Amino acid sequence: MKQIQRLALLLLGTLLFASSLQAGARKTVYPVVFAHGLSGFDNLLGYFYFGDDSGVFVGDPCDEFLEVSCNGSIHSGQKALAASVQPFQSSEVRGTQLADRIQNYITTTGATKVNIIGHSQGGLDARKAAAVLRARYGRQVVHALISVSSPHRGSPVAKYILDLNPGVVSVINALATIFGNTIYGSGNDGYAAAKQLVYNDYSSTDGVTTGMKAFNTNYNVNSSNAAYYGSLITAQEGINVNPALYLVKQAFYNIDGDGYCIDDCDNDGAAGKGDGNKTNNDDDGLVGINSQQMGDRLQYNENLFSLDSISVNSSLGYVSNLNAPSSAQMTSKASVISQDHLDVVGIPPDTFDENEFYAAILDFIVSKGG
Amino acid sequence: MFQSKKRIYIILVLAACIFLGLYYSLRNKDKTEERFRELSKKQRIYEKRDLGDLPENYDQFSFSEFSDEQIAKILQEKYGKNIDNPRVQFALLEELMKELPKLYPDRWVEKLNEILQLAFPEKAMELFRLSEKMYSYNVFREKNMIRLGMMSEADRRKEVWKERYRLFGEKADEIWAIEKKMQNVSDALQRIQESPPGNIDAKLSSFKSTLKENFGKELPQVLAKRQQTLTEGFVQSVQKDLKIMSFAERKSTLRDIREAMGMDQAALNRWDALEDEREQKWKNLETYRNLRSKLLGGKTTLSPEKEKELEGLRTKLFGEEAEIIRNEEASGYYRTLEERTFGIN
């Protein structure tokens, strides 16, 4: 009898152990839309954008026993969409396209709201899309809006390329070198995309107002458009940076991205200024840390054999006005993820587990009611 | 005398070439690849060890706090059930190859070998050889990232698959199975897009056959997960057909496509309502464009009075979205100049 009891306990223990090893992120209340950055959603330097190293979409749950081409770290019932917009365009264009795609998704699924995770420019597009959807539906449609490595206050690389500084013979060639040949596809406007990513209006004589400062004024952090805003920040030093970005960093540019001032006081294309030290861990190869915080600064905690997690770094406070963060929000290296701009999406080789990372974000969204 | 001098010259030049060749080949040799090769050759067998139990709160431990036995035990639990599947093997090795170099920068390849033998003694050599290939594949991709990124998609695909087959043989098809299937679907959509307009039913049937060929009995699950993406892909590929239809014909065709892609009645009804709404939106954009161009009268900017008139119409036609359209135009983006993508926007 005792033997049977022991066996039963052992089996129970094994089951509990197995299930705890396989425990993944909780299912979000609303579906999650993944918004890509510059370049095509299914092709970034030849890789799938929101895919792991073997091309599996990080939002694809494993809904079958033994299914392996999926993300085993998310809930089997998770709903997600990798939305596709014009690879190289301003966020005014891409944000409206993203809103159209989300409206289509809502129509198909019957969902009442969505959460958005935007990488790089995708985080800017998401803010515009949230405003468009608010206007169309007459109510808040986006619950949580999370940006990853987004240049909310501009990128010096964009201005450097537009200025055709040493090492850059053409804006289009430079963008192609960093993001791949998708830029040569029809409908792309590399100039509009680059102008979008400069903080100030790039040209006072072209008859239009571009840049992140104006964009932030129009589509700021706004609780009418989304219930929750949070951001994950990336930075990495020299040799570890992806070869494509390393070229930008070493061959013709190196961002000094962790100094504070109001607006773009050193006219480098991004708000804030440098602290005089270019080589430290203050940018991810494209964006400085002083450009990336929107809403809460989020911290990514890696756990090898259990689900990774995301928490809020509350000591830095909330960026509610994207054009006026505090000095600490622009300069602190706290909770910065040590990865480059392209590591957090599907470009190997890297030491980053995309499946786990996005699973942790989904679980965090659940904790915020999304 | 002259002849022997010439001979000495030739010998010296040859010796210099050999020396430089050896120097560069040794300098460029990847030490990790060398280590993999040596260990594969040696086939060192580690003694079998009891893996013991894991602490109850093991999930609060960091990788560095586990013993080799504990890591092996966790790997058995996590991957053991599906260890014969190449994609699972790939995932297991990726995890170890990500963590071990951080802890053992100079001897992570040896550690990998040891842990694999502890966790999966029967499969250890197969897994170790696979990890060696994965390492070489990563080196290839890293070295060629920009060159491949600048290639046409077809050329890049050809070169990447050539390298995958060279390293992994037939296993490559299983490791990148989903990529291959999605690529086949994408190619089918491309062919439909390039075909002349007409016979949309046949195009839909051909697309569904492609889906079935690639996903087989998994198709219902794939459709459930990617219904929106696959439906939009097909709708995009038949724009030429949709463009020449009347609104009523187009709406009915789009409904048929969506139904064939598995949408239920409620979804189809929501889509009907959205198609009506969008038809009206595009009519409004046309009205707006006409008034704007009339007000401009060939000029590039509007007087304050005319701007006020335009703003009044914008608000009337687009409601709350009017302000956003004004922002867009200030930045140089005009929705009125965009081409409509039927069934998408």
XYZ file of C-alpha atoms in Angstrom:
715
model
C 0.000 0.000 0.000
C 2.788 2.339 1.023
C 4.566 1.464 -2.191
C 1.498 2.455 -4.241
C 1.237 5.708 -2.305
C 4.899 6.429 -2.920
C 4.473 5.655 -6.597
C 1.426 7.919 -6.793
C 3.318 10.732 -5.075
C 6.260 10.211 -7.385
C 4.019 10.363 -10.427
C 2.291 13.465 -9.103
C 5.674 15.038 -8.444
C 6.834 14.206 -11.948
C 3.692 15.688 -13.451
C 4.008 18.846 -11.402
C 7.651 19.137 -12.322
C 6.964 18.602 -16.001
C 4.156 21.124 -16.038
C 6.180 23.717 -14.193
C 9.003 23.302 -16.690
C 6.600 23.794 -19.534
C 4.669 26.641 -17.898
C 4.599 29.562 -20.250
C 3.137 32.996 -20.469
C -0.498 33.495 -19.598
C -2.939 34.150 -22.416
C -3.602 37.822 -22.992
C -7.190 39.046 -22.736
C -6.925 40.825 -26.088
C -4.974 39.600 -29.117
C -1.468 40.942 -29.607
C -0.375 42.720 -32.773
C 3.335 42.766 -33.578
C 4.383 45.932 -35.447
C 7.679 45.739 -37.333
C 10.311 48.411 -37.790
C 12.017 49.591 -40.988
C 12.187 46.919 -43.693
C 9.637 44.247 -44.559
C 7.839 42.275 -41.900
C 8.948 38.957 -43.341
C 12.341 39.965 -44.546
C 14.963 41.791 -42.543
C 18.384 41.089 -44.066
C 16.904 37.801 -45.226
C 15.360 36.795 -41.894
C 11.813 36.734 -40.626
C 11.218 39.833 -38.561
C 9.360 38.499 -35.525
C 10.689 34.995 -36.020
C 13.109 32.902 -34.042
C 16.349 31.679 -35.609
C 14.558 29.014 -37.631
C 11.774 31.207 -38.966
C 8.985 30.449 -36.486
C 6.758 33.440 -35.625
C 7.131 34.191 -31.927
C 3.357 34.671 -31.645
C 2.530 31.160 -32.934
C 1.397 29.014 -30.003
C 1.922 25.258 -29.815
C -1.603 23.941 -29.820
C -0.841 20.319 -30.468
C 1.020 17.739 -28.480
C 4.477 17.287 -30.011
C 4.089 20.383 -32.216
C 7.517 21.956 -32.436
C 7.338 24.718 -35.076
C 5.836 27.172 -32.633
C 6.635 29.172 -29.536
C 6.331 26.755 -26.624
C 6.696 29.592 -24.125
C 3.334 31.191 -24.871
C -0.166 30.000 -24.008
C -1.631 27.458 -26.419
C -4.660 29.689 -26.965
C -2.723 32.902 -27.567
C -3.994 35.044 -30.440
C -1.452 37.150 -32.286
C -0.886 38.857 -35.610
C 2.336 39.931 -37.311
C 1.033 43.029 -39.095
C 2.613 44.191 -42.302
C 3.026 47.808 -43.418
C 5.105 49.596 -46.073
C 8.752 48.773 -45.266
C 10.203 52.286 -45.714
C 7.822 55.165 -45.104
C 7.042 57.825 -42.515
C 5.098 56.782 -39.419
C 2.202 58.975 -40.560
C 1.821 56.568 -43.510
C 2.728 53.387 -41.688
C 0.629 54.215 -38.619
C -2.500 54.603 -40.751
C -1.701 51.347 -42.553
C -1.215 49.626 -39.198
C -4.605 50.943 -38.036
C -6.186 49.487 -41.213
C -4.568 46.112 -40.557
C -5.714 46.112 -36.942
C -9.243 47.071 -37.999
C -9.189 44.099 -40.398
C -7.983 41.803 -37.631
C -10.661 43.012 -35.229
C -13.285 42.475 -37.941
C -12.096 38.924 -38.578
C -11.724 37.875 -34.949
C -14.464 39.911 -33.283
C -11.948 41.145 -30.692
C -12.938 44.363 -28.951
C -9.404 45.593 -28.326
C -5.807 44.658 -29.076
C -2.401 45.034 -27.481
C 0.505 46.195 -29.637
C 4.193 45.332 -29.364
C 6.203 47.559 -31.706
C 9.872 47.140 -32.464
C 11.875 50.211 -33.520
C 9.751 52.345 -35.858
C 6.907 49.911 -35.153
C 6.644 51.523 -31.694
C 6.048 54.924 -33.319
C 3.578 53.508 -35.845
C 1.707 51.930 -32.938
C 1.111 55.318 -31.299
C -0.338 56.722 -34.515
C -2.438 53.576 -35.088
C -3.853 53.830 -31.550
C -4.958 57.421 -32.268
C -6.521 56.484 -35.633
C -8.395 53.553 -34.091
C -9.616 55.773 -31.237
C -11.009 58.200 -33.821
C -12.611 55.472 -35.938
C -14.259 53.517 -33.146
C -14.962 56.477 -30.865
C -13.345 54.583 -27.975
C -10.019 53.196 -26.811
C -9.086 50.197 -28.980
C -5.502 49.570 -27.836
C -4.991 48.289 -24.321
C -1.237 47.915 -23.795
C 1.252 49.556 -26.113
C 4.802 48.300 -25.639
C 7.747 49.613 -27.618
C 11.075 47.820 -27.991
C 14.178 49.836 -29.032
C 12.006 52.623 -30.479
C 13.509 56.019 -31.398
C 10.754 58.088 -29.743
C 13.042 61.111 -29.702
C 14.884 60.458 -32.955
C 18.071 58.747 -34.083
C 21.327 60.507 -34.971
C 21.981 57.828 -37.606
C 18.953 59.043 -39.609
C 20.273 62.613 -39.699
C 23.800 61.451 -40.421
C 22.541 59.539 -43.448
C 20.301 62.397 -44.652
C 23.229 64.820 -44.356
C 25.308 62.453 -46.532
C 28.171 62.604 -44.102
C 31.463 60.765 -44.765
C 30.930 57.137 -45.704
C 27.410 57.741 -47.036
C 27.088 58.178 -50.776
C 23.306 57.893 -50.909
C 20.477 57.735 -48.408
C 18.984 54.695 -50.105
C 22.283 52.796 -50.257
C 22.949 53.450 -46.595
C 19.492 52.183 -45.594
C 19.940 49.139 -47.844
C 23.269 48.341 -46.165
C 21.654 48.347 -42.752
C 18.239 46.862 -43.517
C 18.598 44.912 -46.754
C 17.418 45.287 -50.312
C 13.683 45.522 -49.503
C 14.052 49.283 -49.852
C 14.186 48.885 -53.629
C 10.578 47.571 -53.679
C 7.799 49.811 -54.951
C 6.000 52.252 -52.653
C 9.019 52.799 -50.397
C 10.280 56.276 -49.576
C 13.622 56.087 -47.799
C 13.802 59.875 -47.442
C 10.395 60.067 -45.739
C 11.401 57.203 -43.441
C 14.704 58.860 -42.508
C 13.125 62.301 -42.016
C 10.599 60.714 -39.684
C 13.398 59.469 -37.457
C 15.104 62.853 -36.998
C 13.885 64.763 -33.932
C 13.423 68.209 -35.490
C 11.816 69.103 -38.804
C 14.636 68.132 -41.186
C 14.101 70.894 -43.738
C 12.425 74.249 -43.284
C 12.165 74.741 -47.042
C 10.366 71.573 -48.176
C 6.915 72.908 -47.201
C 6.159 70.079 -44.790
C 6.773 69.451 -41.103
C 8.437 66.119 -40.375
C 10.338 64.593 -37.476
C 9.698 63.093 -34.090
C 9.063 66.337 -32.202
C 5.978 67.160 -34.266
C 4.937 63.504 -34.352
C 5.165 63.270 -30.548
C 3.042 66.406 -30.171
C 0.356 64.853 -32.359
C 0.552 61.288 -31.009
C 1.872 61.578 -27.469
C 1.335 59.143 -24.627
C -2.413 59.495 -24.206
C -4.701 57.366 -22.063
C -7.604 57.922 -24.475
C -5.667 56.019 -27.131
C -4.113 53.241 -25.024
C -4.593 52.175 -21.421
C -0.944 51.379 -20.758
C 2.389 52.479 -22.241
C 5.732 50.838 -21.531
C 9.102 50.553 -23.236
C 12.074 48.198 -23.355
C 15.439 49.774 -23.994
C 18.462 48.243 -25.711
C 22.128 49.211 -25.855
C 25.302 47.335 -26.569
C 28.933 48.080 -26.897
C 31.143 47.967 -30.012
C 32.285 44.487 -30.844
C 29.057 42.757 -29.771
C 26.910 44.762 -32.139
C 25.463 43.048 -35.220
C 27.814 43.318 -38.221
C 25.296 45.411 -40.174
C 25.015 47.915 -37.338
C 28.652 47.675 -36.432
C 29.353 49.130 -39.853
C 27.193 52.121 -38.993
C 28.785 52.425 -35.628
C 32.414 52.148 -36.521
C 32.804 52.923 -40.195
C 30.901 56.148 -40.321
C 29.124 56.854 -37.079
C 29.006 56.243 -33.377
C 26.163 57.556 -31.266
C 26.772 59.296 -27.991
C 23.278 58.651 -26.719
C 23.088 59.230 -22.984
C 23.254 62.973 -22.295
C 20.394 65.209 -21.214
C 19.063 68.498 -22.492
C 15.668 69.729 -23.640
C 15.051 69.034 -27.347
C 17.971 68.453 -29.738
C 20.438 70.957 -28.276
C 23.487 69.572 -30.111
C 21.656 69.184 -33.448
C 22.685 65.552 -33.942
C 19.185 64.418 -34.943
C 17.982 63.126 -31.577
C 16.733 64.903 -28.465
C 19.281 65.204 -25.701
C 22.998 65.361 -26.221
C 26.073 63.249 -25.700
C 28.035 63.029 -22.485
C 31.299 63.134 -24.382
C 31.869 59.392 -24.295
C 30.884 57.663 -27.533
C 32.180 54.208 -26.909
C 30.254 53.297 -23.787
C 27.068 51.319 -23.584
C 24.737 54.162 -24.555
C 23.152 53.063 -27.822
C 22.123 49.919 -29.671
C 23.832 50.759 -32.955
C 20.940 52.899 -34.232
C 19.201 54.527 -31.274
C 20.562 56.150 -28.118
C 19.135 55.273 -24.731
C 17.993 58.896 -24.295
C 15.513 58.370 -27.134
C 13.881 55.115 -26.097
C 11.759 55.531 -22.952
C 8.012 55.901 -23.438
C 5.670 55.494 -20.451
C 7.201 53.045 -17.979
C 10.746 51.795 -18.352
C 10.510 48.029 -18.307
C 13.076 45.581 -17.056
C 13.683 42.217 -18.708
C 14.660 39.415 -16.324
C 16.051 36.247 -17.903
C 15.527 32.863 -16.257
C 17.053 29.907 -17.992
C 14.715 27.147 -16.958
C 11.534 29.033 -16.183
C 9.643 31.804 -17.892
C 11.521 35.060 -18.292
C 9.757 38.046 -16.822
C 9.233 41.761 -17.313
C 8.839 44.188 -14.458
C 8.493 47.964 -14.176
C 11.493 49.989 -13.097
C 9.455 52.392 -11.007
C 12.452 54.372 -9.768
C 12.719 56.195 -13.108
C 9.086 57.255 -13.311
C 6.706 57.439 -16.241
C 7.412 59.399 -19.444
C 4.021 60.950 -20.108
C 5.263 63.709 -22.407
C 7.595 62.221 -24.994
C 9.159 65.602 -25.738
C 9.983 66.320 -22.111
C 11.479 63.339 -20.282
C 13.505 63.943 -17.127
C 17.277 63.872 -17.016
C 17.277 60.435 -15.360
C 14.885 59.017 -17.949
C 17.283 60.095 -20.689
C 20.567 59.124 -19.104
C 20.041 56.201 -16.755
C 21.402 52.865 -17.888
C 19.166 51.034 -15.420
C 17.154 48.168 -16.928
C 18.830 48.548 -20.313
C 18.889 45.225 -22.174
C 22.381 44.404 -23.361
C 21.470 43.631 -26.968
C 21.782 45.556 -30.211
C 18.955 46.994 -32.276
C 18.558 43.866 -34.416
C 19.218 41.185 -31.778
C 15.722 41.474 -30.319
C 14.141 40.441 -33.606
C 14.837 37.384 -35.736
C 18.404 38.060 -36.828
C 20.913 35.501 -35.624
C 23.590 34.886 -34.618
C 22.929 36.296 -31.228
C 22.655 35.258 -27.626
C 19.034 36.197 -27.446
C 15.973 33.970 -27.153
C 13.222 35.793 -29.056
C 10.582 33.227 -28.095
C 11.219 33.709 -24.386
C 11.524 37.483 -24.647
C 8.183 38.023 -26.359
C 6.533 35.426 -24.117
C 7.672 37.478 -21.126
C 6.163 40.604 -22.694
C 2.850 38.805 -23.254
C 2.807 37.686 -19.627
C 3.540 41.238 -18.520
C 0.671 42.554 -20.657
C -1.642 40.162 -18.801
C -0.493 41.701 -15.515
C -1.538 45.085 -16.902
C -5.033 43.846 -17.673
C -4.421 43.284 -21.398
C 75.437 32.915 -62.636
C 72.360 34.781 -63.877
C 70.419 31.489 -64.050
C 71.176 30.534 -60.439
C 70.276 34.011 -59.186
C 66.937 33.712 -60.933
C 66.364 30.294 -59.350
C 67.121 31.681 -55.879
C 64.686 34.520 -56.540
C 61.931 32.118 -57.549
C 62.566 29.939 -54.488
C 62.463 32.950 -52.179
C 59.218 34.266 -53.704
C 57.628 30.794 -53.458
C 58.769 30.423 -49.840
C 57.327 33.857 -48.999
C 54.014 32.921 -50.650
C 53.847 29.634 -48.708
C 54.714 31.424 -45.482
C 52.070 34.118 -46.024
C 49.484 31.522 -47.034
C 50.155 29.484 -43.900
C 50.157 32.608 -41.739
C 46.783 33.815 -43.012
C 45.147 30.403 -42.973
C 46.236 29.843 -39.364
C 45.277 33.362 -38.370
C 41.805 33.026 -39.890
C 41.118 29.641 -38.361
C 38.295 29.803 -35.924
C 39.505 28.323 -32.629
C 36.021 27.176 -31.651
C 35.567 25.318 -34.932
C 38.941 23.665 -34.309
C 37.854 22.620 -30.829
C 34.651 21.102 -32.185
C 36.623 19.152 -34.768
C 39.149 17.836 -32.224
C 36.477 16.696 -29.778
C 34.421 15.049 -32.526
C 37.505 13.112 -33.564
C 38.425 12.086 -30.024
C 34.904 10.947 -29.142
C 35.654 11.182 -25.434
C 33.205 9.210 -23.340
C 32.334 10.617 -19.936
C 31.441 8.333 -17.095
C 27.718 7.894 -16.443
C 26.714 9.856 -13.324
C 23.610 9.919 -11.201
C 21.798 13.131 -12.033
C 20.120 13.334 -8.632
C 17.169 15.552 -7.785
C 16.573 19.183 -8.427
C 15.943 21.612 -5.594
C 12.252 22.465 -5.212
C 12.794 26.119 -5.984
C 15.029 25.346 -8.969
C 13.270 27.963 -11.100
C 14.725 30.686 -8.894
C 18.265 29.544 -9.641
C 20.439 31.085 -12.308
C 22.268 28.916 -14.821
C 25.593 29.385 -13.046
C 24.196 27.965 -9.809
C 23.317 24.580 -11.307
C 25.698 21.655 -11.370
C 26.296 19.899 -14.701
C 24.105 17.030 -13.468
C 21.251 19.375 -12.643
C 21.461 21.045 -16.037
C 21.384 17.625 -17.678
C 18.350 16.644 -15.609
C 16.474 19.782 -16.614
C 17.333 19.223 -20.279
C 15.992 15.676 -20.075
C 12.708 16.947 -18.652
C 12.414 19.834 -21.049
C 13.456 18.206 -24.317
C 13.581 14.459 -23.659
C 10.120 13.625 -25.000
C 10.799 15.030 -28.471
C 14.556 14.618 -28.652
C 14.406 12.749 -31.977
C 12.904 15.783 -33.689
C 15.635 17.870 -35.377
C 13.908 21.152 -34.527
C 13.796 20.203 -30.859
C 17.466 19.234 -31.032
C 18.135 22.612 -32.620
C 16.262 24.446 -29.842
C 18.054 22.496 -27.090
C 21.474 23.210 -28.579
C 20.663 26.872 -29.175
C 19.854 27.217 -25.499
C 23.092 25.594 -24.375
C 25.218 27.384 -26.966
C 23.759 30.669 -25.774
C 24.494 30.105 -22.073
C 27.675 28.033 -21.873
C 30.041 30.526 -23.560
C 29.092 33.102 -20.905
C 30.107 30.762 -18.101
C 33.010 28.961 -19.725
C 34.365 31.312 -22.400
C 37.473 29.164 -23.067
C 36.081 25.667 -22.682
C 32.383 25.864 -23.453
C 32.662 23.341 -26.282
C 34.042 20.727 -23.862
C 31.285 21.545 -21.363
C 28.670 21.197 -24.067
C 30.003 17.772 -24.957
C 30.007 16.684 -21.319
C 26.483 17.920 -20.545
C 25.068 16.320 -23.695
C 26.585 12.993 -22.655
C 25.112 13.315 -19.182
C 21.655 14.222 -20.439
C 21.315 12.099 -23.561
C 24.087 9.450 -23.607
C 22.586 7.595 -26.580
C 22.241 10.732 -28.654
C 25.215 12.723 -27.387
C 27.486 12.282 -30.402
C 24.693 13.074 -32.862
C 23.802 16.206 -30.892
C 27.407 17.288 -30.559
C 27.956 16.970 -34.303
C 24.796 18.957 -34.893
C 26.042 21.694 -32.566
C 29.289 21.840 -34.554
C 27.263 22.386 -37.731
C 25.107 24.999 -36.055
C 28.221 26.868 -35.039
C 29.571 26.763 -38.602
C 26.202 27.895 -39.964
C 26.174 30.881 -37.596
C 29.689 31.810 -38.651
C 28.607 31.633 -42.310
C 25.563 33.857 -41.705
C 27.526 36.353 -39.656
C 30.304 36.636 -42.213
C 27.854 36.997 -45.090
C 25.067 39.011 -43.473
C 25.433 42.212 -45.468
C 26.258 40.475 -48.756
C 23.205 38.207 -48.422
C 21.018 41.114 -47.317
C 21.845 42.982 -50.519
C 21.034 40.018 -52.800
C 17.739 39.441 -54.571
C 15.428 37.240 -52.535
C 15.741 34.354 -54.987
C 19.557 34.432 -54.984
C 19.740 34.769 -51.233
C 17.386 31.868 -50.718
C 19.398 29.720 -53.115
C 22.675 30.439 -51.353
C 21.324 30.019 -47.830
C 19.676 26.694 -48.641
C 22.841 25.486 -50.362
C 24.757 26.115 -47.147
C 22.020 24.529 -45.011
C 22.046 21.343 -47.111
C 25.839 21.275 -47.136
C 25.959 21.385 -43.345
C 22.798 19.623 -42.208
C 21.839 17.422 -45.131
C 18.195 16.360 -45.138
C 17.769 17.538 -41.555
C 17.723 21.097 -42.920
C 14.252 20.472 -44.343
C 12.985 19.559 -40.890
C 14.793 22.312 -38.996
C 13.473 25.022 -41.302
C 10.215 23.212 -42.120
C 7.900 26.094 -41.334
C 10.030 28.556 -43.281
C 9.937 26.253 -46.288
C 6.176 25.826 -46.127
C 5.529 29.547 -45.790
C 7.897 30.160 -48.673
C 5.898 27.766 -50.870
C 2.709 29.619 -49.915
C 4.343 32.953 -50.675
C 5.552 31.672 -54.076
C 2.023 30.499 -54.906
C 0.638 33.943 -54.075
C 3.290 35.534 -56.260
C 2.249 33.338 -59.200
C -1.402 34.286 -58.685
C -0.504 37.962 -58.559
C 1.395 37.693 -61.832
C -1.378 35.800 -63.629
C -3.862 37.708 -65.845
C -7.176 38.829 -64.326
C -10.120 36.449 -64.473
C -11.345 33.213 -62.905
C -10.868 34.139 -59.281
C -12.497 30.841 -58.192
C -9.744 28.848 -59.892
C -7.110 31.053 -58.247
C -8.675 30.500 -54.838
C -8.879 26.788 -55.418
C -5.228 26.661 -56.467
C -4.228 28.640 -53.360
C -6.170 26.304 -51.091
C -4.515 23.308 -52.755
C -1.108 24.830 -52.019
C -2.097 25.254 -48.388
C -3.294 21.657 -48.193
C -0.177 20.280 -49.882
C 2.052 22.089 -47.433
C 0.166 21.733 -44.177
C -1.862 18.554 -44.703
C -3.878 17.621 -41.637
C -2.476 20.604 -39.741
C -4.261 23.000 -42.105
C -7.244 23.747 -39.808
C -4.884 24.774 -36.982
C -2.714 26.804 -39.370
C -5.799 28.568 -40.726
C -7.005 29.287 -37.204
C -3.677 30.813 -36.262
C -2.922 32.669 -39.505
C -6.361 33.225 -40.985
C -5.928 36.985 -41.270
C -2.437 36.835 -42.782
C -3.309 34.137 -45.329
C -6.618 35.750 -46.323
C -5.000 39.170 -46.753
C -2.196 37.554 -48.744
C -4.690 36.099 -51.185
C -6.773 39.306 -51.369
C -3.592 41.262 -52.149
C -2.683 38.843 -54.919
C -6.030 39.265 -56.751
C -6.172 43.069 -56.778
C -6.239 43.113 -60.581
C -9.442 41.029 -60.477
C -11.068 43.078 -57.713
C -10.244 46.385 -59.393
C -12.363 45.718 -62.471
C -15.452 44.643 -60.489
C -18.451 46.761 -59.458
C -18.757 47.407 -55.711
C -21.534 44.807 -55.342
C -19.578 42.161 -57.251
C -16.419 42.909 -55.294
C -18.173 42.766 -51.934
C -19.731 39.423 -52.802
C -16.410 38.039 -54.111
C -14.552 39.147 -50.992
C -17.216 37.488 -48.855
C -16.749 34.234 -50.797
C -12.968 34.400 -50.369
C -13.269 34.990 -46.630
C -15.800 32.199 -46.257
C -13.499 29.825 -48.148
C -10.707 30.792 -45.765
C -12.842 29.621 -42.848
C -14.455 32.784 -41.471
C -17.778 32.242 -39.701
C -21.057 34.065 -40.401
C -20.534 36.650 -37.679
C -17.109 37.559 -39.101
C -18.490 37.690 -42.648
C -21.254 40.048 -41.545
C -18.771 42.306 -39.764
C -16.700 42.366 -42.950
C -19.743 43.288 -45.052
C -20.340 46.271 -42.793
C -16.673 47.296 -42.994
C -16.686 47.030 -46.808
C -19.713 49.387 -46.899
C -17.984 51.799 -44.553
C -14.780 51.765 -46.601
C -16.593 52.273 -49.878
C -18.117 55.418 -48.377
C -14.720 56.497 -47.005
C -13.119 56.314 -50.467
C -16.024 58.284 -51.947
C -15.503 60.895 -49.231
C -11.790 61.023 -50.017
C -12.627 61.690 -53.650
C -15.040 64.497 -52.712
C -12.386 65.950 -50.431
C -9.657 65.690 -53.076
C -11.840 67.461 -55.629
C -12.671 70.334 -53.285
C -9.061 70.672 -52.211
C -7.809 70.865 -55.744
C -10.582 73.351 -56.624
C -9.638 75.531 -53.652
C -5.951 75.360 -54.503
C -6.684 76.374 -58.099
C -3.204 75.509 -59.244
C -1.431 77.094 -56.250
C 0.536 75.095 -53.687
C -0.892 76.645 -50.495
C -4.316 77.768 -49.360
C -5.314 81.167 -48.002
C -6.564 81.103 -44.351
C -10.195 81.455 -45.537
C -9.916 78.577 -47.970
C -8.093 76.467 -45.378
C -11.047 77.077 -43.036
C -13.476 75.979 -45.739
C -11.458 72.808 -46.362
C -11.274 72.109 -42.646
C -15.054 72.346 -42.395
C -15.478 69.741 -45.132
C -12.790 67.514 -43.611
C -14.598 67.469 -40.281
C -17.944 66.837 -41.983
C -16.590 63.925 -44.020
C -14.167 62.286 -41.592
C -15.431 63.183 -38.113
C -12.840 62.561 -35.396
C -10.289 61.361 -37.935
C -10.241 64.818 -39.587
C -7.615 66.140 -37.211
C -5.361 63.174 -37.951
C -5.754 63.763 -41.692
C -4.742 67.380 -41.132
C -1.593 66.209 -39.291
C -0.789 63.825 -42.125
C -1.089 66.550 -44.745
C 1.141 68.870 -42.710
C 3.793 66.131 -42.858
C 3.372 65.668 -46.623
C 1.197 62.533 -46.644
C -2.049 62.706 -48.604
C -4.406 59.750 -48.322
C -6.253 61.080 -51.357
C -3.226 60.323 -53.538
C -2.922 56.729 -52.378
C -3.981 53.780 -54.446
C -6.759 51.767 -52.837
C -6.036 48.151 -51.930
C -9.445 46.486 -52.160
C -10.404 44.410 -49.157
C -7.433 45.748 -47.185
C -7.955 49.484 -46.623
